[in-house]
Amino acid sequence: MTIDLAGKVALVTGGSRGIGRAIAERLYGAGAHVAILARDQARAQEVVAALTGHGQALAVRADVAVTQDVEAAVGQVEQALGPVDILVNNAGFTRDGLLVRMSEPDWDAVLDTNLKGAFNTTRVVARTMIKRRWGRIINITSVIGLTGNRGQANYAASKAGLIGLTKAMARELASRNVLVNAIAPGFIDTDLTRGLAEPARKALTDQIAVGRLGTPGDVAGAVLFLASDLADYITGQVVVVDGGLVM
């Protein structure tokens, strides 16, 4: 079955690398016009240049933690491509450390990007979705938001908060046909995991039922499904894409 998103406008935050890039590529491949929002516009532009097809693509520079950046970026997207139909809140990063040693700036930076960033983008984009009575919002959280993890109190809190935000938004927006869901990836094969020594990589893999790390494409496939008409009766859910890591 082919999923057709022709005519839809998708905005992917943190879409210049890794999972975000795979999501942008998958949505574009399904026919959507895609805007990639990232702090590094040059890298986002590289992704745009690599996209080939009939849709339009746009690279926009913004820090999702800064409200004014987000408002300006969404304005650019709407002017160039039209109102946003599909929002993927993927922007996020880590600053790991044990709780008792974690600095306040490291706590704030992770919460500001991973959680406040999703609040900022959704608050702006949802206004138009409500008026048009159609929208899909997909938040990329993490299995760490479900289980917690030693040395990642800030990251775990931000991703658990994103799950709560997803459910609250889903309840508020469902009556306007704006559906909000989250995807919780497990261990994904990205630049971070590729840098692990082989024993550490094997230790990760041994915890996964299917016996391999996930790929960015595995996450992108779940996003594509939730963005499509196949998911018209799904909202407020957390789809765990982890190969059986957390059961």
mmCIF file of C-alpha atoms in Angstrom:
data_model
loop_
_atom_site.group_PDB
_atom_site.id
_atom_site.type_symbol
_atom_site.label_atom_id
_atom_site.label_comp_id
_atom_site.label_asym_id
_atom_site.label_seq_id
_atom_site.Cartn_x
_atom_site.Cartn_y
_atom_site.Cartn_z
ATOM 1 C CA MET A 1 0.000 0.000 0.000
ATOM 2 C CA THR A 2 1.313 3.411 -0.987
ATOM 3 C CA ILE A 3 0.788 6.369 1.330
ATOM 4 C CA ASP A 4 0.117 9.560 -0.571
ATOM 5 C CA LEU A 5 0.735 12.895 1.163
ATOM 6 C CA ALA A 6 0.577 14.970 -2.005
ATOM 7 C CA GLY A 7 -0.452 18.533 -1.266
ATOM 8 C CA LYS A 8 0.331 18.295 2.454
ATOM 9 C CA VAL A 9 2.893 20.586 4.078
ATOM 10 C CA ALA A 10 5.147 18.998 6.691
ATOM 11 C CA LEU A 11 7.432 20.793 9.133
ATOM 12 C CA VAL A 12 10.193 18.700 10.723
ATOM 13 C CA THR A 13 12.231 20.227 13.533
ATOM 14 C CA GLY A 14 15.776 18.983 13.950
ATOM 15 C CA GLY A 15 15.507 17.635 10.422
ATOM 16 C CA SER A 16 19.083 18.175 9.324
ATOM 17 C CA ARG A 17 20.537 14.857 10.516
ATOM 18 C CA GLY A 18 19.838 11.374 11.869
ATOM 19 C CA ILE A 19 16.238 10.510 12.644
ATOM 20 C CA GLY A 20 14.980 13.958 11.646
ATOM 21 C CA ARG A 21 16.562 13.738 8.230
ATOM 22 C CA ALA A 22 15.101 10.275 7.634
ATOM 23 C CA ILE A 23 11.655 11.590 8.589
ATOM 24 C CA ALA A 24 11.956 14.556 6.227
ATOM 25 C CA GLU A 25 13.064 12.278 3.398
ATOM 26 C CA ARG A 26 10.242 9.789 4.000
ATOM 27 C CA LEU A 27 7.521 12.466 4.096
ATOM 28 C CA TYR A 28 8.942 14.124 0.992
ATOM 29 C CA GLY A 29 9.063 10.758 -0.756
ATOM 30 C CA ALA A 30 5.345 10.337 -0.019
ATOM 31 C CA GLY A 31 4.613 13.579 -1.855
ATOM 32 C CA ALA A 32 4.551 16.166 0.930
ATOM 33 C CA HIS A 33 6.142 19.579 0.706
ATOM 34 C CA VAL A 34 8.723 19.574 3.489
ATOM 35 C CA ALA A 35 10.232 22.338 5.605
ATOM 36 C CA ILE A 36 13.306 21.429 7.637
ATOM 37 C CA LEU A 37 13.823 23.580 10.707
ATOM 38 C CA ALA A 38 17.256 23.461 12.325
ATOM 39 C CA ARG A 39 19.749 25.651 14.137
ATOM 40 C CA ASP A 40 22.316 24.856 11.430
ATOM 41 C CA GLN A 41 20.683 26.149 8.265
ATOM 42 C CA ALA A 42 23.630 25.151 6.088
ATOM 43 C CA ARG A 43 23.252 21.512 7.082
ATOM 44 C CA ALA A 44 19.487 21.708 6.598
ATOM 45 C CA GLN A 45 20.067 23.172 3.147
ATOM 46 C CA GLU A 46 22.255 20.185 2.290
ATOM 47 C CA VAL A 47 19.309 17.900 3.054
ATOM 48 C CA VAL A 48 16.993 20.028 0.928
ATOM 49 C CA ALA A 49 19.456 19.929 -1.967
ATOM 50 C CA ALA A 50 19.551 16.131 -1.795
ATOM 51 C CA LEU A 51 15.770 15.759 -2.034
ATOM 52 C CA THR A 52 14.594 14.920 -5.528
ATOM 53 C CA GLY A 53 10.960 14.672 -6.538
ATOM 54 C CA HIS A 54 7.941 16.742 -7.364
ATOM 55 C CA GLY A 55 7.438 18.396 -3.994
ATOM 56 C CA GLN A 56 8.911 21.599 -2.653
ATOM 57 C CA ALA A 57 11.460 21.672 0.159
ATOM 58 C CA LEU A 58 12.670 24.492 2.350
ATOM 59 C CA ALA A 59 15.437 24.923 4.946
ATOM 60 C CA VAL A 60 14.683 27.331 7.785
ATOM 61 C CA ARG A 61 17.029 28.415 10.551
ATOM 62 C CA ALA A 62 15.551 28.562 14.065
ATOM 63 C CA ASP A 63 16.208 27.576 17.650
ATOM 64 C CA VAL A 64 12.997 25.898 18.825
ATOM 65 C CA ALA A 65 13.714 26.985 22.404
ATOM 66 C CA VAL A 66 13.322 30.635 21.337
ATOM 67 C CA THR A 67 9.698 31.666 20.856
ATOM 68 C CA GLN A 68 10.482 34.493 18.446
ATOM 69 C CA ASP A 69 12.596 32.179 16.272
ATOM 70 C CA VAL A 70 9.756 29.710 15.993
ATOM 71 C CA GLU A 71 7.136 32.325 15.150
ATOM 72 C CA ALA A 72 9.368 33.785 12.425
ATOM 73 C CA ALA A 73 10.247 30.346 11.036
ATOM 74 C CA VAL A 74 6.632 29.196 10.812
ATOM 75 C CA GLY A 75 5.800 32.465 9.060
ATOM 76 C CA GLN A 76 8.494 31.713 6.473
ATOM 77 C CA VAL A 77 7.152 28.213 5.934
ATOM 78 C CA GLU A 78 3.569 29.386 5.526
ATOM 79 C CA GLN A 79 4.596 32.071 3.057
ATOM 80 C CA ALA A 80 6.693 29.697 0.959
ATOM 81 C CA LEU A 81 4.745 26.424 1.165
ATOM 82 C CA GLY A 82 1.381 27.140 2.798
ATOM 83 C CA PRO A 83 -0.155 26.254 6.168
ATOM 84 C CA VAL A 84 1.473 23.364 8.016
ATOM 85 C CA ASP A 85 -0.557 20.139 7.941
ATOM 86 C CA ILE A 86 1.975 17.820 9.603
ATOM 87 C CA LEU A 87 4.274 18.875 12.427
ATOM 88 C CA VAL A 88 7.036 16.556 13.613
ATOM 89 C CA ASN A 89 8.680 17.737 16.829
ATOM 90 C CA ASN A 90 11.995 15.945 16.577
ATOM 91 C CA ALA A 91 14.545 18.539 17.748
ATOM 92 C CA GLY A 92 16.409 17.376 20.816
ATOM 93 C CA PHE A 93 19.798 16.688 22.339
ATOM 94 C CA THR A 94 21.486 15.420 25.490
ATOM 95 C CA ARG A 95 23.843 16.794 28.117
ATOM 96 C CA ASP A 96 24.369 13.788 30.330
ATOM 97 C CA GLY A 97 25.632 13.708 33.868
ATOM 98 C CA LEU A 98 24.798 12.321 37.288
ATOM 99 C CA LEU A 99 22.022 14.253 38.995
ATOM 100 C CA VAL A 100 24.096 15.536 41.911
ATOM 101 C CA ARG A 101 26.728 16.858 39.504
ATOM 102 C CA MET A 102 24.400 18.207 36.840
ATOM 103 C CA SER A 103 24.595 21.956 36.358
ATOM 104 C CA GLU A 104 21.492 24.113 36.156
ATOM 105 C CA PRO A 105 22.452 25.320 32.653
ATOM 106 C CA ASP A 106 22.670 21.697 31.446
ATOM 107 C CA TRP A 107 19.274 20.939 32.961
ATOM 108 C CA ASP A 108 17.695 24.051 31.441
ATOM 109 C CA ALA A 109 19.236 23.602 27.991
ATOM 110 C CA VAL A 110 17.872 20.081 27.557
ATOM 111 C CA LEU A 111 14.400 20.920 28.900
ATOM 112 C CA ASP A 112 14.248 24.100 26.802
ATOM 113 C CA THR A 113 14.977 22.336 23.522
ATOM 114 C CA ASN A 114 13.392 18.931 24.039
ATOM 115 C CA LEU A 115 10.206 20.002 25.822
ATOM 116 C CA LYS A 116 9.703 23.750 25.555
ATOM 117 C CA GLY A 117 10.691 23.541 21.905
ATOM 118 C CA ALA A 118 7.771 21.221 21.157
ATOM 119 C CA PHE A 119 5.447 23.533 23.098
ATOM 120 C CA ASN A 120 6.661 26.528 21.088
ATOM 121 C CA THR A 121 6.209 24.970 17.659
ATOM 122 C CA THR A 122 2.896 23.311 18.457
ATOM 123 C CA ARG A 123 1.368 26.436 19.934
ATOM 124 C CA VAL A 124 2.076 28.380 16.739
ATOM 125 C CA VAL A 125 1.221 25.677 14.202
ATOM 126 C CA ALA A 126 -1.908 24.402 15.971
ATOM 127 C CA ARG A 127 -3.695 27.725 15.546
ATOM 128 C CA THR A 128 -3.932 27.256 11.793
ATOM 129 C CA MET A 129 -4.659 23.545 12.095
ATOM 130 C CA ILE A 130 -7.635 24.327 14.345
ATOM 131 C CA LYS A 131 -9.019 26.838 11.858
ATOM 132 C CA ARG A 132 -8.632 24.382 8.979
ATOM 133 C CA ARG A 133 -9.935 21.464 11.077
ATOM 134 C CA TRP A 134 -7.120 19.130 10.063
ATOM 135 C CA GLY A 135 -3.688 18.440 11.428
ATOM 136 C CA ARG A 136 -1.224 15.796 12.520
ATOM 137 C CA ILE A 137 1.306 16.448 15.275
ATOM 138 C CA ILE A 138 3.916 13.790 15.993
ATOM 139 C CA ASN A 139 6.316 14.186 18.902
ATOM 140 C CA ILE A 140 9.551 12.210 18.948
ATOM 141 C CA THR A 141 10.119 11.171 22.548
ATOM 142 C CA SER A 142 12.258 8.210 23.717
ATOM 143 C CA VAL A 143 12.019 4.961 25.632
ATOM 144 C CA ILE A 144 14.134 6.812 28.217
ATOM 145 C CA GLY A 145 11.026 8.888 28.910
ATOM 146 C CA LEU A 146 9.273 5.631 29.846
ATOM 147 C CA THR A 147 12.028 3.954 31.843
ATOM 148 C CA GLY A 148 14.430 6.663 33.023
ATOM 149 C CA ASN A 149 18.176 6.203 32.736
ATOM 150 C CA ARG A 150 21.155 6.697 34.988
ATOM 151 C CA GLY A 151 23.020 9.885 34.116
ATOM 152 C CA GLN A 152 20.170 11.295 32.042
ATOM 153 C CA ALA A 153 17.822 12.938 34.529
ATOM 154 C CA ASN A 154 17.366 16.005 32.337
ATOM 155 C CA TYR A 155 16.833 14.001 29.150
ATOM 156 C CA ALA A 156 14.448 11.536 30.818
ATOM 157 C CA ALA A 157 12.434 14.370 32.352
ATOM 158 C CA SER A 158 12.179 16.168 29.024
ATOM 159 C CA LYS A 159 11.045 13.057 27.159
ATOM 160 C CA ALA A 160 8.585 11.998 29.874
ATOM 161 C CA GLY A 161 7.244 15.556 29.843
ATOM 162 C CA LEU A 162 6.808 15.313 26.087
ATOM 163 C CA ILE A 163 4.631 12.234 26.556
ATOM 164 C CA GLY A 164 2.436 14.142 29.014
ATOM 165 C CA LEU A 165 2.296 17.111 26.638
ATOM 166 C CA THR A 166 1.258 14.788 23.820
ATOM 167 C CA LYS A 167 -1.680 13.433 25.782
ATOM 168 C CA ALA A 168 -2.823 16.870 26.965
ATOM 169 C CA MET A 169 -2.652 18.283 23.445
ATOM 170 C CA ALA A 170 -4.471 15.262 22.048
ATOM 171 C CA ARG A 171 -7.391 15.858 24.402
ATOM 172 C CA GLU A 172 -7.528 19.574 23.606
ATOM 173 C CA LEU A 173 -7.291 19.310 19.834
ATOM 174 C CA ALA A 174 -9.156 16.128 18.879
ATOM 175 C CA SER A 175 -12.508 17.868 18.454
ATOM 176 C CA ARG A 176 -10.913 19.931 15.666
ATOM 177 C CA ASN A 177 -9.571 16.829 13.891
ATOM 178 C CA VAL A 178 -6.017 17.600 14.974
ATOM 179 C CA LEU A 179 -4.471 14.322 16.091
ATOM 180 C CA VAL A 180 -1.432 14.251 18.361
ATOM 181 C CA ASN A 181 0.745 11.202 18.963
ATOM 182 C CA ALA A 182 4.266 10.394 20.124
ATOM 183 C CA ILE A 183 6.888 7.961 18.936
ATOM 184 C CA ALA A 184 9.392 6.554 21.429
ATOM 185 C CA PRO A 185 12.471 5.193 19.660
ATOM 186 C CA GLY A 186 14.795 2.771 21.390
ATOM 187 C CA PHE A 187 18.477 2.374 20.473
ATOM 188 C CA ILE A 188 18.834 3.744 16.950
ATOM 189 C CA ASP A 189 21.880 3.389 14.695
ATOM 190 C CA THR A 190 23.025 7.012 14.458
ATOM 191 C CA ASP A 191 26.340 8.858 14.722
ATOM 192 C CA LEU A 192 26.149 8.531 18.517
ATOM 193 C CA THR A 193 25.841 4.732 18.610
ATOM 194 C CA ARG A 194 28.296 4.257 15.736
ATOM 195 C CA GLY A 195 30.944 5.820 17.937
ATOM 196 C CA LEU A 196 30.551 3.143 20.600
ATOM 197 C CA ALA A 197 33.208 0.505 21.109
ATOM 198 C CA GLU A 198 32.149 -2.923 19.876
ATOM 199 C CA PRO A 199 31.646 -4.426 23.381
ATOM 200 C CA ALA A 200 29.331 -1.548 24.337
ATOM 201 C CA ARG A 201 27.459 -1.823 21.043
ATOM 202 C CA LYS A 202 27.005 -5.567 21.551
ATOM 203 C CA ALA A 203 25.744 -4.972 25.098
ATOM 204 C CA LEU A 204 23.067 -2.686 23.679
ATOM 205 C CA THR A 205 22.100 -5.136 20.953
ATOM 206 C CA ASP A 206 21.819 -8.010 23.426
ATOM 207 C CA GLN A 207 18.991 -6.145 25.195
ATOM 208 C CA ILE A 208 16.889 -5.928 22.023
ATOM 209 C CA ALA A 209 14.524 -8.781 21.192
ATOM 210 C CA VAL A 210 14.986 -8.542 17.411
ATOM 211 C CA GLY A 211 18.758 -8.572 17.844
ATOM 212 C CA ARG A 212 19.707 -5.334 16.122
ATOM 213 C CA LEU A 213 19.729 -1.584 16.589
ATOM 214 C CA GLY A 214 16.973 0.330 14.919
ATOM 215 C CA THR A 215 17.528 2.545 11.898
ATOM 216 C CA PRO A 216 16.334 6.118 11.393
ATOM 217 C CA GLY A 217 14.126 4.656 8.674
ATOM 218 C CA ASP A 218 12.331 2.482 11.226
ATOM 219 C CA VAL A 219 11.261 5.621 13.070
ATOM 220 C CA ALA A 220 10.447 7.474 9.852
ATOM 221 C CA GLY A 221 8.091 4.676 8.807
ATOM 222 C CA ALA A 222 6.093 5.065 12.007
ATOM 223 C CA VAL A 223 5.907 8.829 11.452
ATOM 224 C CA LEU A 224 4.646 8.298 7.906
ATOM 225 C CA PHE A 225 1.886 6.010 9.186
ATOM 226 C CA LEU A 226 0.744 8.456 11.875
ATOM 227 C CA ALA A 227 0.776 11.315 9.358
ATOM 228 C CA SER A 228 -1.444 9.410 6.938
ATOM 229 C CA ASP A 229 -5.170 8.756 6.677
ATOM 230 C CA LEU A 230 -4.494 5.216 7.935
ATOM 231 C CA ALA A 231 -4.162 6.697 11.436
ATOM 232 C CA ASP A 232 -7.380 8.748 11.412
ATOM 233 C CA TYR A 233 -8.639 7.117 14.637
ATOM 234 C CA ILE A 234 -5.406 7.262 16.618
ATOM 235 C CA THR A 235 -4.571 10.083 19.006
ATOM 236 C CA GLY A 236 -2.879 10.498 22.375
ATOM 237 C CA GLN A 237 -0.791 7.371 21.883
ATOM 238 C CA VAL A 238 2.887 6.544 22.358
ATOM 239 C CA VAL A 239 4.160 4.225 19.633
ATOM 240 C CA VAL A 240 7.301 2.473 20.877
ATOM 241 C CA VAL A 241 9.768 1.703 18.080
ATOM 242 C CA ASP A 242 12.457 -0.239 19.884
ATOM 243 C CA GLY A 243 12.669 -3.780 18.492
ATOM 244 C CA GLY A 244 11.304 -5.202 21.739
ATOM 245 C CA LEU A 245 13.662 -3.437 24.141
ATOM 246 C CA VAL A 246 10.895 -2.266 26.471
ATOM 247 C CA MET A 247 7.958 -4.632 26.879
#
